[in-house]
Amino acid sequence: MRVMGLDPGLRALGWGVIETSGSRLTHVANGICRTGTGPLGSRLVSLFEQLSEVWERHSPDAAAVEHTFVNKDGASTLKLGQARGIAMLVPARAGVEVGEYAPNAVKKAVVGVGHADKRQIEHMVRLQLPGAQISGQDAADALAVAICHAHMSQSRALVMA
């Protein structure tokens, strides 16, 4: 199964693609869709176009995103939610259901504790995907989401068997 993990952000939307075979995880690709500054609508279109191109290039079977946490600034939370909508729209248009995970669940699945910092997450992603050249923290977070989804899918499959 090929899984795309997404770490939504308006300026930088991280993405990562892994393949699973049993309990084995293999890195396929990762990167960051960047929008810079400008009108919100134009930035959302840019995210949509960039992510759609990545989706077509890698043809994942599954996708997952991190839940949005609420910032102190409501406007920032709303903008993040709009970027998250784009992250969910692209896979949904392809007919792929999108898994959603709380940040603490992702951290626990990858690091073993729910309150790991970004450096710990990136370190553990590198250990689980040896040789992967990671494009930055947003891409590392996206790969962590993909790893979390792969683990959760395997657990669900065992329970259903």
Short mmCIF file of C-alpha atoms in Angstrom, two decimals:
data_model
loop_
_atom_site.label_atom_id
_atom_site.label_comp_id
_atom_site.label_asym_id
_atom_site.label_seq_id
_atom_site.Cartn_x
_atom_site.Cartn_y
_atom_site.Cartn_z
CA MET A 1 0.00 0.00 0.00
CA ARG A 2 1.26 3.47 -0.86
CA VAL A 3 0.39 6.12 1.77
CA MET A 4 0.64 9.91 1.51
CA GLY A 5 0.90 11.81 4.78
CA LEU A 6 0.06 15.51 4.79
CA ASP A 7 1.06 18.21 7.27
CA PRO A 8 -1.22 21.14 6.39
CA GLY A 9 0.03 24.71 6.42
CA LEU A 10 -0.78 27.78 4.38
CA ARG A 11 2.82 28.85 3.78
CA ALA A 12 4.27 25.36 3.77
CA LEU A 13 2.26 22.16 3.31
CA GLY A 14 4.45 19.13 3.96
CA TRP A 15 3.86 15.86 2.15
CA GLY A 16 5.46 12.46 2.36
CA VAL A 17 4.85 9.18 0.58
CA ILE A 18 5.76 5.75 1.92
CA GLU A 19 5.06 2.18 0.84
CA THR A 20 4.11 -0.57 3.22
CA SER A 21 4.60 -4.27 2.79
CA GLY A 22 3.54 -6.08 5.93
CA SER A 23 5.33 -4.26 8.72
CA ARG A 24 8.07 -2.98 6.39
CA LEU A 25 8.02 0.74 5.54
CA THR A 26 9.86 2.21 2.56
CA HIS A 27 10.37 5.89 1.75
CA VAL A 28 9.12 6.91 -1.70
CA ALA A 29 9.28 10.73 -1.72
CA ASN A 30 8.66 13.84 0.33
CA GLY A 31 8.57 17.58 -0.10
CA ILE A 32 6.93 20.87 0.73
CA CYS A 33 4.34 22.84 -1.24
CA ARG A 34 5.11 26.53 -0.66
CA THR A 35 2.85 29.52 -1.29
CA GLY A 36 4.72 32.60 -0.09
CA THR A 37 2.56 35.66 0.42
CA GLY A 38 -0.32 37.25 -1.45
CA PRO A 39 -4.09 37.01 -1.50
CA LEU A 40 -5.49 34.02 0.39
CA GLY A 41 -7.44 32.70 -2.61
CA SER A 42 -4.34 32.67 -4.82
CA ARG A 43 -2.35 30.86 -2.15
CA LEU A 44 -5.05 28.20 -1.77
CA VAL A 45 -5.14 27.69 -5.55
CA SER A 46 -1.35 27.32 -5.53
CA LEU A 47 -1.52 24.69 -2.77
CA PHE A 48 -4.24 22.82 -4.65
CA GLU A 49 -2.29 22.81 -7.92
CA GLN A 50 1.01 21.81 -6.33
CA LEU A 51 -0.52 19.05 -4.23
CA SER A 52 -2.58 17.76 -7.17
CA GLU A 53 0.61 17.44 -9.23
CA VAL A 54 2.35 15.57 -6.38
CA TRP A 55 -0.69 13.31 -6.01
CA GLU A 56 -0.73 12.44 -9.72
CA ARG A 57 3.02 11.78 -9.74
CA HIS A 58 2.94 9.33 -6.80
CA SER A 59 -0.59 7.81 -7.05
CA PRO A 60 -1.07 6.87 -3.38
CA ASP A 61 -3.65 4.31 -2.27
CA ALA A 62 -4.28 6.04 1.06
CA ALA A 63 -3.88 9.46 2.63
CA ALA A 64 -3.80 10.92 6.12
CA VAL A 65 -3.67 14.37 7.67
CA GLU A 66 -3.09 15.73 11.11
CA HIS A 67 -6.01 17.31 12.99
CA THR A 68 -5.81 21.07 13.33
CA PHE A 69 -5.01 22.36 16.78
CA VAL A 70 -6.56 25.65 17.84
CA ASN A 71 -4.17 28.60 18.03
CA LYS A 72 -4.66 31.58 20.30
CA ASP A 73 -5.19 33.62 17.14
CA GLY A 74 -8.51 32.67 15.56
CA ALA A 75 -7.58 34.09 12.15
CA SER A 76 -4.48 31.86 11.99
CA THR A 77 -6.52 28.82 12.97
CA LEU A 78 -9.05 29.58 10.23
CA LYS A 79 -6.31 29.94 7.58
CA LEU A 80 -4.74 26.66 8.72
CA GLY A 81 -8.15 25.02 8.47
CA GLN A 82 -8.49 26.24 4.89
CA ALA A 83 -5.10 24.75 3.99
CA ARG A 84 -6.19 21.53 5.71
CA GLY A 85 -9.30 21.56 3.52
CA ILE A 86 -7.07 21.59 0.43
CA ALA A 87 -5.02 18.72 1.90
CA MET A 88 -8.24 16.71 2.28
CA LEU A 89 -9.78 17.78 -1.04
CA VAL A 90 -7.01 16.48 -3.30
CA PRO A 91 -7.21 12.85 -2.08
CA ALA A 92 -11.01 13.00 -1.82
CA ARG A 93 -11.24 14.05 -5.49
CA ALA A 94 -9.25 10.92 -6.32
CA GLY A 95 -11.76 8.80 -4.40
CA VAL A 96 -9.40 8.11 -1.50
CA GLU A 97 -10.67 8.28 2.06
CA VAL A 98 -8.50 10.48 4.27
CA GLY A 99 -7.43 9.29 7.71
CA GLU A 100 -7.25 11.96 10.40
CA TYR A 101 -4.99 11.79 13.45
CA ALA A 102 -4.43 13.98 16.48
CA PRO A 103 -0.89 15.36 16.73
CA ASN A 104 -0.29 13.39 19.95
CA ALA A 105 -1.37 10.14 18.25
CA VAL A 106 1.12 10.75 15.42
CA LYS A 107 3.91 11.48 17.88
CA LYS A 108 3.09 8.41 19.94
CA ALA A 109 3.04 6.16 16.86
CA VAL A 110 6.41 7.43 15.61
CA VAL A 111 8.34 8.39 18.73
CA GLY A 112 6.57 6.40 21.44
CA VAL A 113 5.44 9.43 23.45
CA GLY A 114 2.69 11.93 22.72
CA HIS A 115 4.64 15.07 23.56
CA ALA A 116 7.74 14.70 21.38
CA ASP A 117 9.28 17.79 19.82
CA LYS A 118 9.93 18.30 16.10
CA ARG A 119 13.59 17.22 16.34
CA GLN A 120 12.61 13.92 17.96
CA ILE A 121 9.99 13.30 15.28
CA GLU A 122 12.44 13.95 12.45
CA HIS A 123 15.06 11.73 14.12
CA MET A 124 12.63 8.81 14.49
CA VAL A 125 11.33 9.25 10.92
CA ARG A 126 14.94 9.00 9.69
CA LEU A 127 15.43 5.81 11.74
CA GLN A 128 12.25 4.23 10.38
CA LEU A 129 12.96 5.29 6.79
CA PRO A 130 16.74 4.80 6.42
CA GLY A 131 18.36 6.73 3.61
CA ALA A 132 15.46 9.16 3.17
CA GLN A 133 16.54 12.69 2.29
CA ILE A 134 13.94 14.76 4.15
CA SER A 135 13.06 18.17 2.69
CA GLY A 136 12.47 19.86 6.06
CA GLN A 137 10.44 19.66 9.25
CA ASP A 138 7.09 19.98 7.46
CA ALA A 139 8.00 17.01 5.24
CA ALA A 140 9.24 15.04 8.28
CA ASP A 141 5.91 15.71 10.01
CA ALA A 142 4.05 14.54 6.90
CA LEU A 143 6.09 11.34 6.78
CA ALA A 144 5.26 10.83 10.47
CA VAL A 145 1.55 11.13 9.63
CA ALA A 146 2.00 8.53 6.86
CA ILE A 147 3.83 6.19 9.25
CA CYS A 148 1.07 6.63 11.84
CA HIS A 149 -1.59 5.81 9.24
CA ALA A 150 0.33 2.72 8.11
CA HIS A 151 0.60 1.46 11.70
CA MET A 152 -3.05 2.18 12.44
CA SER A 153 -4.18 0.49 9.20
CA GLN A 154 -2.16 -2.61 10.07
CA SER A 155 -3.67 -2.68 13.56
CA ARG A 156 -7.20 -2.35 12.14
CA ALA A 157 -6.51 -5.16 9.66
CA LEU A 158 -5.34 -7.46 12.48
CA VAL A 159 -8.43 -6.71 14.54
CA MET A 160 -10.72 -7.40 11.56
CA ALA A 161 -8.98 -10.72 10.74
#
